Amino acid sequence: MRPELAARLCENVPRYTSYPSAPHFHPGIDAVVYRGWLEALEGGGEISLYLHIPYCDRLCWFCACHTKQTRHYEPVAAYLRSLYAEIATVGGLVSGKGRIRAVHFGGGSPTMLKPQHMVALGTALRDNFDFLDDANISVEIDPNEMDEARLDALAEIGMTRASLGVQDFDPKVQKAINREQSFLQTKAVVDGVRSRGVDSVNLDLLYGLPHQTSESVRSTVAQALTLEPDRMALFGYAHVPWFKKHQTMIDEAWLPGPTERIAQSRLAARAIEDKGYESIGLDHFAKPGDALAVAARAGALHRNFQGYTEDRCETLIGLGPSSIGRFRQGYVQNMPSTGEYRHRVEGGELAVVRGVAFSDDDRVRGWIIERLMCDFAFSAIDLVESFGKAGQKLLRQASSIALKDPARLLELQGDSFVVPAENRPFVRSIAVKFDKYFERGTARHSAAV
């Protein structure tokens, strides 16, 4: 690796699942503003929903999600009563203004719910929102929690995509991250959802975990590929113990260094691509006929808080504590504290406590960053035609970056700015150059690669 690239391996930059990124949200965007944005939705549009289940029956030490461990189910049942209240309030404000195109159940661990509660939650959503007949329903699944009744419940709510966390199949790695899960457990769940008519299965893998080596990553990828998933995600472990204290359970001496991390990433990517999967953005892979691959080839790929998606909905409504929503006007985020969230929504209030309204400058920079993250390129013509003077200003900045960067992470090729193939792992380090908030912010981020 060229020295000027190797030096960038340790850069800490945002993951750019949004722009502006979440650390720059502020309390000026509150429940009153959120209500106005909901009421301003126009009829006939399509909407996506994200539901957050903020509980797990164990804490995986690598996890950086907003979740808490509970060994008892009563807190989960009580939380669901609050979630129903928020669904009713938001659904009432949205009524007649859009139809649901997609729903994503995330966590925490959605599959911690008892089967009857999962079905009841699906019913509550359909009672309060108008669903399209072909709406996509995706659920994050922990194979350790699954049984036949839960599989039946997921089928009953209309799940169309199952997303299973794998991370790594090596027992030593699993013990180090407190996530023991056998290959056979994982296979049983994949077989179970497919036997119930689910035709899209995604597997999440991680590199950069404690005790991982290139050989252990190679073995995990080989095992995962035998399950023939429709999609795979290959994420770099984000070690952020200042943000998630339970990550201090991972001894930093066990973690691979930057050069080994990128070696693991490249080895895994090659192995997946060798089996006929198409590379999607920075860290996703899909079979050629999958909707994600089709969108990527058409230049219609998007990126949100769940990662890369073919979902084109301008409006994303987040439900549950810490959930983030996106509107034409900007981003909103619910109160992260479960207790305070419950107090607000059970009183009939909206739970949003922070967010950001888009400026014209935010919109053009956000477009550039999303296109870089999705396509590794953007058109100078599209930039100017779409954003006028604001686009011309950013065009000059892009030209300066392309000319002055000795690493040549960004090049001008014809009328497009392109990230050369060998530099694509560093795309976050390119995107950050268009982020006006980054230098003046105080947030800490994970490694670029």
XYZ file of C-alpha atoms in Angstrom:
449
model
C 0.000 0.000 0.000
C 1.252 3.456 -0.853
C 2.475 5.345 2.247
C 0.069 8.247 1.707
C -2.825 5.741 1.764
C -1.530 3.761 4.730
C -1.500 6.976 6.761
C -5.255 7.304 6.223
C -6.103 3.927 7.736
C -6.236 5.430 11.228
C -8.324 8.483 10.329
C -11.492 8.714 12.406
C -14.399 9.976 10.309
C -18.224 9.663 10.244
C -19.914 6.698 8.589
C -22.143 9.065 6.608
C -25.450 7.292 7.003
C -26.744 10.879 7.083
C -25.573 14.405 6.394
C -25.373 16.351 8.593
C -24.348 13.440 10.824
C -26.145 12.765 14.110
C -23.603 14.490 16.422
C -24.651 17.781 14.816
C -28.336 17.414 15.636
C -29.514 20.043 18.125
C -32.521 20.649 20.456
C -33.875 23.446 18.257
C -35.678 20.734 16.286
C -38.188 19.516 18.859
C -41.619 17.905 19.086
C -43.352 21.089 17.926
C -41.233 21.248 14.767
C -41.708 17.515 14.218
C -45.494 17.826 14.446
C -45.346 20.551 11.802
C -43.295 18.366 9.493
C -45.705 15.459 9.919
C -48.695 17.701 9.243
C -46.973 19.107 6.139
C -46.668 15.701 4.467
C -48.397 15.671 1.106
C -50.896 13.017 0.126
C -49.956 10.277 -2.278
C -46.345 9.876 -1.165
C -44.626 6.726 0.017
C -43.236 6.417 3.536
C -40.782 4.124 5.285
C -40.978 3.196 8.969
C -38.196 2.224 11.362
C -39.129 0.604 14.683
C -36.536 0.386 17.432
C -36.673 -2.390 20.032
C -34.125 -1.192 22.635
C -33.662 -4.450 24.583
C -31.460 -7.534 24.411
C -31.285 -10.527 26.738
C -27.486 -10.238 26.556
C -25.075 -7.507 25.550
C -22.753 -8.219 22.647
C -19.594 -6.342 23.581
C -18.922 -5.163 20.011
C -22.334 -3.480 19.716
C -22.669 0.303 19.473
C -26.476 0.394 19.218
C -28.843 2.096 21.664
C -29.931 -0.922 23.691
C -29.970 -2.314 27.204
C -29.817 -5.802 28.655
C -32.737 -7.267 30.552
C -33.144 -10.760 31.932
C -36.861 -10.220 32.500
C -39.574 -9.720 29.918
C -41.801 -7.284 31.828
C -39.742 -4.179 30.811
C -40.130 -5.246 27.181
C -43.884 -5.719 27.522
C -44.196 -2.329 29.229
C -42.152 -0.702 26.483
C -44.416 -2.156 23.813
C -47.416 -0.447 25.422
C -45.572 2.857 25.011
C -44.618 2.048 21.440
C -48.295 1.406 20.615
C -49.087 4.882 21.996
C -46.491 6.517 19.730
C -47.738 4.528 16.741
C -51.278 5.769 17.397
C -50.194 9.413 17.782
C -47.967 9.512 14.707
C -50.381 7.421 12.673
C -53.129 9.900 13.401
C -51.018 12.796 12.128
C -49.983 10.898 8.993
C -53.439 9.524 8.164
C -54.306 10.091 4.517
C -50.918 11.625 3.692
C -48.932 8.643 2.488
C -48.714 4.882 2.215
C -46.121 2.617 3.801
C -43.592 1.235 1.322
C -41.142 -0.333 3.791
C -40.800 -1.231 7.476
C -37.564 -2.092 9.241
C -37.535 -3.663 12.714
C -34.198 -2.966 14.401
C -32.648 -2.943 17.821
C -31.501 -4.070 20.204
C -33.148 -7.309 19.304
C -36.622 -7.327 17.700
C -36.741 -11.123 17.877
C -36.623 -10.911 21.665
C -40.374 -10.178 21.446
C -42.701 -13.020 22.268
C -44.486 -14.334 19.165
C -47.894 -12.967 20.170
C -46.365 -9.528 20.785
C -44.642 -9.496 17.417
C -47.973 -10.260 15.748
C -49.740 -7.594 17.833
C -47.098 -5.029 16.851
C -47.568 -5.835 13.179
C -51.327 -5.465 13.609
C -50.936 -2.096 15.379
C -48.884 -0.759 12.481
C -51.454 -1.803 9.884
C -54.300 -0.441 11.995
C -52.670 3.008 12.183
C -50.915 3.353 8.815
C -52.008 2.698 5.241
C -49.780 -0.028 3.789
C -49.077 -0.732 0.146
C -49.928 -4.307 -0.791
C -46.304 -5.041 -1.722
C -44.665 -3.258 1.223
C -41.261 -4.606 2.238
C -40.945 -5.819 5.840
C -37.404 -6.458 7.076
C -36.438 -7.752 10.513
C -33.062 -7.973 12.253
C -32.783 -11.489 13.688
C -30.639 -12.928 16.463
C -30.508 -16.674 15.660
C -30.009 -17.511 19.341
C -33.548 -16.357 20.133
C -35.398 -18.108 17.348
C -37.847 -20.986 17.591
C -40.678 -22.256 15.418
C -43.255 -19.971 17.057
C -41.160 -16.868 16.410
C -40.541 -17.916 12.824
C -44.298 -18.339 12.374
C -44.932 -14.903 13.908
C -42.484 -13.225 11.512
C -44.233 -14.927 8.612
C -47.608 -13.725 9.940
C -46.531 -10.057 9.984
C -45.469 -10.395 6.349
C -41.668 -10.366 6.678
C -40.091 -10.173 3.230
C -36.427 -9.839 4.261
C -34.564 -11.478 7.131
C -31.289 -9.920 8.257
C -29.169 -12.188 10.453
C -26.206 -11.053 12.498
C -23.299 -13.471 12.082
C -20.185 -11.381 12.855
C -17.741 -14.350 12.915
C -18.112 -18.116 13.323
C -14.761 -18.602 15.109
C -15.490 -19.683 18.750
C -12.529 -17.702 20.104
C -13.749 -14.512 18.443
C -17.323 -15.169 19.551
C -16.265 -15.592 23.186
C -14.272 -12.347 23.039
C -17.358 -10.391 21.892
C -19.900 -12.295 24.051
C -21.797 -13.516 20.992
C -21.663 -17.321 20.842
C -23.641 -18.575 17.863
C -22.972 -21.728 15.897
C -23.121 -22.134 12.158
C -25.868 -24.742 12.583
C -28.018 -22.291 14.574
C -27.643 -19.749 11.812
C -28.397 -22.281 9.080
C -31.536 -23.457 10.886
C -32.921 -19.909 10.924
C -32.053 -19.299 7.264
C -33.791 -22.557 6.332
C -36.724 -21.664 8.584
C -37.440 -18.265 7.058
C -37.038 -19.579 3.527
C -39.444 -22.443 4.185
C -42.002 -19.776 5.178
C -41.729 -17.942 1.870
C -39.140 -15.262 2.680
C -37.158 -14.807 -0.529
C -34.499 -12.341 0.691
C -31.904 -13.208 3.322
C -29.088 -10.901 4.419
C -26.091 -11.864 6.554
C -24.024 -9.313 8.496
C -20.309 -10.036 8.953
C -17.658 -8.012 10.779
C -13.915 -7.632 10.354
C -11.494 -6.028 12.802
C -12.880 -7.970 15.787
C -10.730 -9.181 18.700
C -8.632 -12.256 17.836
C -9.732 -12.156 14.197
C -7.141 -13.110 11.621
C -7.276 -13.239 7.861
C -7.657 -17.003 8.102
C -10.599 -16.824 10.540
C -12.305 -14.244 8.324
C -11.731 -16.467 5.282
C -13.317 -19.414 7.096
C -16.334 -17.403 8.258
C -16.991 -16.024 4.778
C -16.716 -19.508 3.257
C -19.262 -20.882 5.727
C -21.611 -17.944 5.237
C -21.526 -18.372 1.460
C -22.738 -21.979 1.756
C -26.042 -20.505 2.984
C -26.369 -18.638 -0.341
C -27.630 -15.354 1.138
C -29.166 -12.885 -1.270
C -27.186 -10.060 0.346
C -24.189 -9.735 2.612
C -22.887 -6.796 4.591
C -19.230 -6.604 5.620
C -18.736 -3.979 8.313
C -15.573 -2.888 10.067
C -15.864 -3.193 13.843
C -16.200 0.301 15.317
C -14.303 0.378 18.612
C -15.813 3.350 20.456
C -15.517 2.581 24.209
C -15.895 6.288 25.053
C -19.413 6.015 23.577
C -20.355 2.460 24.598
C -18.827 1.513 27.938
C -19.424 -2.209 27.520
C -16.830 -2.187 24.736
C -14.235 -1.801 27.495
C -14.776 -5.543 28.001
C -12.743 -5.967 24.807
C -9.009 -5.758 25.442
C -7.564 -3.444 22.797
C -4.480 -5.671 22.641
C -6.719 -8.306 21.023
C -7.699 -6.033 18.141
C -6.015 -6.302 14.720
C -4.072 -3.247 13.592
C -5.083 -0.970 10.701
C -3.111 -2.856 8.041
C -4.535 -6.199 9.166
C -8.055 -4.718 9.208
C -7.887 -3.686 5.570
C -6.306 -7.030 4.650
C -9.264 -8.805 6.263
C -11.702 -6.513 4.470
C -10.152 -7.058 1.061
C -9.810 -10.803 1.512
C -13.472 -11.145 2.490
C -14.647 -8.913 -0.346
C -12.697 -10.905 -2.937
C -14.086 -14.191 -1.625
C -17.664 -12.897 -1.823
C -17.206 -11.411 -5.297
C -15.607 -14.640 -6.520
C -18.951 -16.341 -5.821
C -20.734 -13.992 -8.220
C -21.947 -11.304 -5.823
C -21.810 -7.701 -6.961
C -20.088 -5.138 -4.754
C -22.545 -2.506 -3.543
C -21.098 0.734 -2.189
C -18.514 0.501 0.547
C -19.523 -2.647 2.404
C -22.518 -4.472 0.881
C -22.773 -7.309 -1.643
C -25.762 -8.729 -3.492
C -26.633 -11.339 -6.062
C -27.026 -9.751 -9.515
C -30.809 -10.143 -9.535
C -31.306 -8.673 -6.063
C -33.094 -5.300 -5.890
C -30.047 -3.716 -4.242
C -27.773 -4.740 -7.121
C -30.336 -3.574 -9.672
C -30.549 -0.179 -7.960
C -26.761 0.153 -7.822
C -26.383 -0.537 -11.535
C -29.083 2.031 -12.302
C -27.472 4.736 -10.154
C -30.515 4.598 -7.839
C -28.781 3.389 -4.690
C -29.413 5.289 -1.461
C -27.969 5.332 2.043
C -29.727 5.790 5.369
C -29.319 4.754 8.994
C -29.843 1.100 8.092
C -27.036 1.238 5.499
C -27.372 0.894 1.722
C -30.890 0.571 0.409
C -32.979 0.670 -2.751
C -35.667 2.475 -0.711
C -36.439 5.758 -2.505
C -38.898 7.142 0.056
C -38.145 10.743 0.930
C -39.892 10.306 4.276
C -38.601 7.912 6.937
C -40.476 7.903 10.249
C -38.595 6.593 13.274
C -40.554 5.002 16.137
C -39.106 4.132 19.543
C -36.402 5.722 21.724
C -33.352 7.131 19.857
C -35.009 6.459 16.473
C -34.125 8.894 13.697
C -36.520 10.077 11.012
C -35.871 11.892 7.761
C -38.153 14.411 6.086
C -37.873 16.796 3.182
C -37.128 19.521 5.749
C -34.471 17.671 7.784
C -33.765 15.003 10.412
C -35.475 14.338 13.743
C -34.476 12.060 16.616
C -36.504 10.686 19.504
C -35.491 10.906 23.141
C -32.845 8.160 23.712
C -33.813 7.485 27.343
C -36.427 4.730 27.409
C -37.981 6.028 30.635
C -38.370 9.592 29.387
C -39.557 8.331 25.999
C -42.305 6.316 27.708
C -43.381 9.308 29.811
C -43.754 11.493 26.727
C -45.564 9.132 24.393
C -47.917 7.728 27.044
C -48.997 11.330 27.662
C -49.894 11.666 23.995
C -46.814 13.727 23.145
C -44.289 13.248 20.374
C -40.875 12.056 21.566
C -38.566 14.088 19.290
C -35.971 16.113 21.211
C -33.338 16.975 18.610
C -32.622 17.124 14.902
C -31.465 19.451 12.157
C -33.210 21.437 9.422
C -31.523 21.319 6.028
C -29.978 24.476 4.605
C -29.462 24.757 0.847
C -25.772 24.112 1.506
C -26.601 20.956 3.496
C -28.648 19.606 0.612
C -25.898 19.951 -1.989
C -23.177 18.610 0.312
C -25.437 15.761 1.371
C -26.081 14.886 -2.285
C -22.347 14.789 -3.036
C -21.581 12.654 0.014
C -24.391 10.198 -0.726
C -23.308 9.806 -4.344
C -19.695 9.253 -3.276
C -20.759 6.658 -0.708
C -23.117 4.934 -3.170
C -21.515 5.351 -6.611
C -17.919 6.408 -5.808
C -18.530 9.238 -8.252
C -20.706 12.217 -9.034
C -21.412 14.183 -12.181
C -20.349 17.819 -12.381
C -23.215 18.460 -14.801
C -25.800 16.922 -12.449
C -24.340 18.913 -9.558
C -24.753 22.266 -11.290
C -28.085 21.453 -12.961
C -29.591 20.250 -9.683
C -28.250 22.921 -7.324
C -27.381 25.993 -9.406
C -25.023 28.475 -7.720
C -24.652 26.280 -4.649
C -23.596 23.456 -6.969
C -21.072 25.680 -8.757
C -19.475 26.569 -5.417
C -19.055 22.906 -4.498
C -17.821 22.148 -8.020
C -14.896 24.491 -7.416
C -14.178 22.771 -4.103
C -14.273 19.337 -5.735
C -11.865 20.504 -8.432
C -9.463 21.786 -5.782
C -9.620 18.485 -3.888
C -8.964 16.469 -7.033
C -5.986 18.618 -8.015
C -4.300 19.044 -4.629
C -4.635 15.651 -2.948
C -1.315 13.774 -3.401
C -3.056 10.464 -2.704
C -5.399 11.114 -5.668
C -8.376 9.730 -3.789
C -10.632 11.731 -6.103
C -9.993 12.254 -9.809
C -11.724 14.300 -12.513
C -12.556 11.974 -15.397
C -14.454 13.707 -18.182
C -17.335 15.549 -16.522
C -17.357 13.328 -13.422
C -15.419 13.201 -10.184
C -14.467 9.574 -9.589
C -12.891 7.594 -6.757
C -10.417 5.194 -8.441
C -11.199 1.551 -7.720
C -8.078 1.014 -5.591
C -9.039 3.959 -3.370
C -12.657 3.021 -2.727
C -12.021 1.647 0.791
C -11.069 5.227 1.723
C -14.282 6.844 0.435
C -15.239 8.097 3.917
C -11.963 10.040 3.991
C -13.003 11.664 0.709
C -16.555 12.395 1.834
C -15.301 14.162 4.954
C -13.674 16.829 2.764
C -17.186 17.984 1.799
C -18.422 17.980 5.407
C -18.484 21.595 6.634
C -19.389 20.495 10.184
C -16.512 18.061 10.686
C -13.656 20.381 11.586
C -15.690 22.450 14.021
C -17.310 19.461 15.697
C -16.169 17.743 18.886
C -17.628 14.280 18.201
C -15.319 11.261 18.100
C -15.686 8.746 15.286
C -14.579 5.260 14.309
C -11.695 4.367 11.974
C -12.140 5.149 8.283
C -11.360 1.571 7.183
